[in-house]
JSON list of C-alpha atoms in Angstrom, two decimals:
[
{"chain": "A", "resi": 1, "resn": "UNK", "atom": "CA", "xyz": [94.30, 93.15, 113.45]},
{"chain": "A", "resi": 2, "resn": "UNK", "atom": "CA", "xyz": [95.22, 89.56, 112.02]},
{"chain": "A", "resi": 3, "resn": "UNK", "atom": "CA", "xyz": [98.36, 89.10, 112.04]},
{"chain": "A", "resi": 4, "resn": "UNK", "atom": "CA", "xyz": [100.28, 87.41, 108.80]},
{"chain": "A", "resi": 5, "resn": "UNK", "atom": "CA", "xyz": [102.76, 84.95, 109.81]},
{"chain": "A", "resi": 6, "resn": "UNK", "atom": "CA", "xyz": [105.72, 86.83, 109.26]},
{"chain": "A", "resi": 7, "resn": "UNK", "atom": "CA", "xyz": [104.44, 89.63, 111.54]},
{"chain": "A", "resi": 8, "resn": "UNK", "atom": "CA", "xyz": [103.88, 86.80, 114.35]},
{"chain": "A", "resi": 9, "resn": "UNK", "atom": "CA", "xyz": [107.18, 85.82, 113.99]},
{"chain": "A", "resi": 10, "resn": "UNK", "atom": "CA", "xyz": [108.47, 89.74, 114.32]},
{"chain": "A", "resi": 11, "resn": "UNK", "atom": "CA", "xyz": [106.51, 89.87, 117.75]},
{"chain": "A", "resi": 12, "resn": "UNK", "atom": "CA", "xyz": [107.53, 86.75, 119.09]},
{"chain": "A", "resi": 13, "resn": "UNK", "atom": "CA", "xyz": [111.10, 87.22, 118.67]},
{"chain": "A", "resi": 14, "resn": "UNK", "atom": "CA", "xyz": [110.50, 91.10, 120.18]},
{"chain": "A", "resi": 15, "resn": "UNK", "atom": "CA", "xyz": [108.72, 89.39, 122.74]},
{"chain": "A", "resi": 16, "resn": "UNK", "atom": "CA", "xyz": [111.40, 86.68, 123.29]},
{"chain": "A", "resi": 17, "resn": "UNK", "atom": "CA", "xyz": [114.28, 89.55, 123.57]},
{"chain": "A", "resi": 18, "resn": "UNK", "atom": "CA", "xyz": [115.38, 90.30, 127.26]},
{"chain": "A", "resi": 19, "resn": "UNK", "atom": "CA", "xyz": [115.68, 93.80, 128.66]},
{"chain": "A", "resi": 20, "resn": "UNK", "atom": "CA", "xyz": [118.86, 93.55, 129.25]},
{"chain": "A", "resi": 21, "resn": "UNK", "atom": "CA", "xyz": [119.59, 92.21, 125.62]},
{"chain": "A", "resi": 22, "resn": "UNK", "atom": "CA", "xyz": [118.62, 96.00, 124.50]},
{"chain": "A", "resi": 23, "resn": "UNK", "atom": "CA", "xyz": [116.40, 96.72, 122.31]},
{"chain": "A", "resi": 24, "resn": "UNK", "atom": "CA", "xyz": [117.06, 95.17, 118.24]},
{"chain": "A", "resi": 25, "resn": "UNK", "atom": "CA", "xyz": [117.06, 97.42, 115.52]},
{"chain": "A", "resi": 26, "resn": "UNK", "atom": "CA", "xyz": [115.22, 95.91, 112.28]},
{"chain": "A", "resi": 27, "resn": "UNK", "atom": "CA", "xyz": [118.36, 94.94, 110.38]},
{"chain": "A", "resi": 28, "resn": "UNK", "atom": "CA", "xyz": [119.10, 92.87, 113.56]},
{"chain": "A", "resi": 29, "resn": "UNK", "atom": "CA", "xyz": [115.72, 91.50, 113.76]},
{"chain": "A", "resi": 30, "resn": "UNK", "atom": "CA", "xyz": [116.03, 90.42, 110.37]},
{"chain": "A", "resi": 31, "resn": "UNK", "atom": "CA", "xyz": [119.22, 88.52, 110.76]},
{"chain": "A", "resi": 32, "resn": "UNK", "atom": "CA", "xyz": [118.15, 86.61, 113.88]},
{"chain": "A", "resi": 33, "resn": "UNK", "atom": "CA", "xyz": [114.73, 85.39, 111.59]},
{"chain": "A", "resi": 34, "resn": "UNK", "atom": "CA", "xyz": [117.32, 84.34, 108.94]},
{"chain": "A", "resi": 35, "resn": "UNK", "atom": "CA", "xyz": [116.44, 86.91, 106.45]},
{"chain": "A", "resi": 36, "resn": "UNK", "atom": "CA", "xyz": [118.34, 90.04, 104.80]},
{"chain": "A", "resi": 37, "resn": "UNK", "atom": "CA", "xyz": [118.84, 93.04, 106.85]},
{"chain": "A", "resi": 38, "resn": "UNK", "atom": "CA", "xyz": [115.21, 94.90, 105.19]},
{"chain": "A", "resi": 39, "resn": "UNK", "atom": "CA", "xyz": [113.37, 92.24, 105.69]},
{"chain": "A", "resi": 40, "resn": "UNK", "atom": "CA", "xyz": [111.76, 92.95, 108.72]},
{"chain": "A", "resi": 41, "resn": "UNK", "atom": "CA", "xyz": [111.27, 96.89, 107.52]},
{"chain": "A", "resi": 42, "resn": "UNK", "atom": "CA", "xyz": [107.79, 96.69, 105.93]},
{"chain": "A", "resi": 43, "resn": "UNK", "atom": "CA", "xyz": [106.70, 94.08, 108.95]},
{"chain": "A", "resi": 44, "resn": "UNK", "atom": "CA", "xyz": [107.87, 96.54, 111.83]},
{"chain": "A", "resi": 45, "resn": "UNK", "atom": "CA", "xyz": [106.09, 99.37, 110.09]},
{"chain": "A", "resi": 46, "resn": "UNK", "atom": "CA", "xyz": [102.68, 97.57, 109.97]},
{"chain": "A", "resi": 47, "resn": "UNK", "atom": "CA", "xyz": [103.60, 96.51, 113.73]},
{"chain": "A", "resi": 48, "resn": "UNK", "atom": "CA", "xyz": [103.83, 100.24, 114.82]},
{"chain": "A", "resi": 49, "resn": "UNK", "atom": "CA", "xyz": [101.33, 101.63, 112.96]},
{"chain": "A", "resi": 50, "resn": "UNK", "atom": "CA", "xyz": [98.78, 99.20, 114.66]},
{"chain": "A", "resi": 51, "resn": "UNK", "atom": "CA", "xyz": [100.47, 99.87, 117.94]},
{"chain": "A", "resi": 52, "resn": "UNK", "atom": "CA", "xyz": [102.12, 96.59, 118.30]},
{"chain": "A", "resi": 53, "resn": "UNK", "atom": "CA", "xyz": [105.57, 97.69, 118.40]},
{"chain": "A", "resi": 54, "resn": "UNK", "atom": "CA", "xyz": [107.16, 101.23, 119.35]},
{"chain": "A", "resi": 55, "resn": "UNK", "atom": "CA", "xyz": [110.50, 102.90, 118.62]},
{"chain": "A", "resi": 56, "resn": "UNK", "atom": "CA", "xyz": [112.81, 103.61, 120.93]},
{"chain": "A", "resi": 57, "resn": "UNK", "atom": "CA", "xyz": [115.73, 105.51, 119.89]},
{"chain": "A", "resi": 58, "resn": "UNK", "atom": "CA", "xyz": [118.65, 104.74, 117.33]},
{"chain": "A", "resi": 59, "resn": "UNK", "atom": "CA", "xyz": [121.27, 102.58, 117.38]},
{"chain": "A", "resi": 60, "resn": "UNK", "atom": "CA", "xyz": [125.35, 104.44, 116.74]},
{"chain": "A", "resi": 61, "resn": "UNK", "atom": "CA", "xyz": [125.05, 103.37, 113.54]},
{"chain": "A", "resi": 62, "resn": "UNK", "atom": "CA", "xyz": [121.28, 105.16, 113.01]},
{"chain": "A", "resi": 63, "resn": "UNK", "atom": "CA", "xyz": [118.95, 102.38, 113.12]},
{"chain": "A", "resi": 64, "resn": "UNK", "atom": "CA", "xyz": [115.97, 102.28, 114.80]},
{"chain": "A", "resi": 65, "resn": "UNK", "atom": "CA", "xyz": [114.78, 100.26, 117.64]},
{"chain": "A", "resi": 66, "resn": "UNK", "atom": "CA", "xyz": [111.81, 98.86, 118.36]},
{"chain": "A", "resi": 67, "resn": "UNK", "atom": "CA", "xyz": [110.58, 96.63, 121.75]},
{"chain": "A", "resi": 68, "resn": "UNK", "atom": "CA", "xyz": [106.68, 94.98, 121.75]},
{"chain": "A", "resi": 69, "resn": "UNK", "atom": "CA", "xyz": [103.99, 96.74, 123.30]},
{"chain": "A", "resi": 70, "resn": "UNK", "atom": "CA", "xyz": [101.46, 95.71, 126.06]},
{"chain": "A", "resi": 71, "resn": "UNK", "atom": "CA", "xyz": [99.13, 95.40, 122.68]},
{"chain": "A", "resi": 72, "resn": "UNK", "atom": "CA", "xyz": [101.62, 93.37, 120.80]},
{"chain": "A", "resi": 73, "resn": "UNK", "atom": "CA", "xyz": [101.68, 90.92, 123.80]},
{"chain": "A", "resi": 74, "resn": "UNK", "atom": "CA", "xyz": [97.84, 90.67, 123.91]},
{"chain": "A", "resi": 75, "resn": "UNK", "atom": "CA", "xyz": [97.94, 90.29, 120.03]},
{"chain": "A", "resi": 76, "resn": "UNK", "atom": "CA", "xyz": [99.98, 87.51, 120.47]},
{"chain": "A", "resi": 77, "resn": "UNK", "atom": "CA", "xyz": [98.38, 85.57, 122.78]},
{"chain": "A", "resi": 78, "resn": "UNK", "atom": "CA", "xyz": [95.60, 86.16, 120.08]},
{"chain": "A", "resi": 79, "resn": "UNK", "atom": "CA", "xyz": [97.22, 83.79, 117.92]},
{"chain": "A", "resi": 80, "resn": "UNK", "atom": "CA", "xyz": [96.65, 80.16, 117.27]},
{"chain": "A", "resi": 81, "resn": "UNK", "atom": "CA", "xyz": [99.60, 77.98, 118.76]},
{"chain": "A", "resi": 82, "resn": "UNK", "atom": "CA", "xyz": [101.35, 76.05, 116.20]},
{"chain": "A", "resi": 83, "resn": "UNK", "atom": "CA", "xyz": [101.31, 72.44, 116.86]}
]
């Protein structure tokens, strides 16, 4: 799968996100990129559906979570480096 640059930038920040951080729902995700909270909605989907990303649960407040996959990772690595 090529990735679009606003997927990359999903992944990386996934990727980026420490364990003990917990897992960001998409309206978080979207924030931290400096975008509105459904931004990252129809880039997450894509993600999972290609196995990229996975769901974990919900958040109190019934969002979603998501973490990168061993796939996403690979995908990633993938990429050109900007630069």
């Amino acid at each position: 799968m090529k990735l679009t640059d606003d997927q990359s930038r999903v992944l990386r920040y996934l990727a980026r996100r420490k364990e003990y951080d917990g897992p960001p729902a998409g309206p978080e995700i979207s924030k931290a990129l400096g975008h509105s909270v459904r931004w990252a909605s129809g880039k997450i989907s894509s993600l999972e559906k290609a196995g990229l990303v996975e769901r974990l649960g919900t958040t109190f407040s019934s969002g979603v979570c998501y973490r990168i996959t061993p796939a996403g990772r690979a995908a990633l690595e993938k990429e050109p480096r900007d630069g």
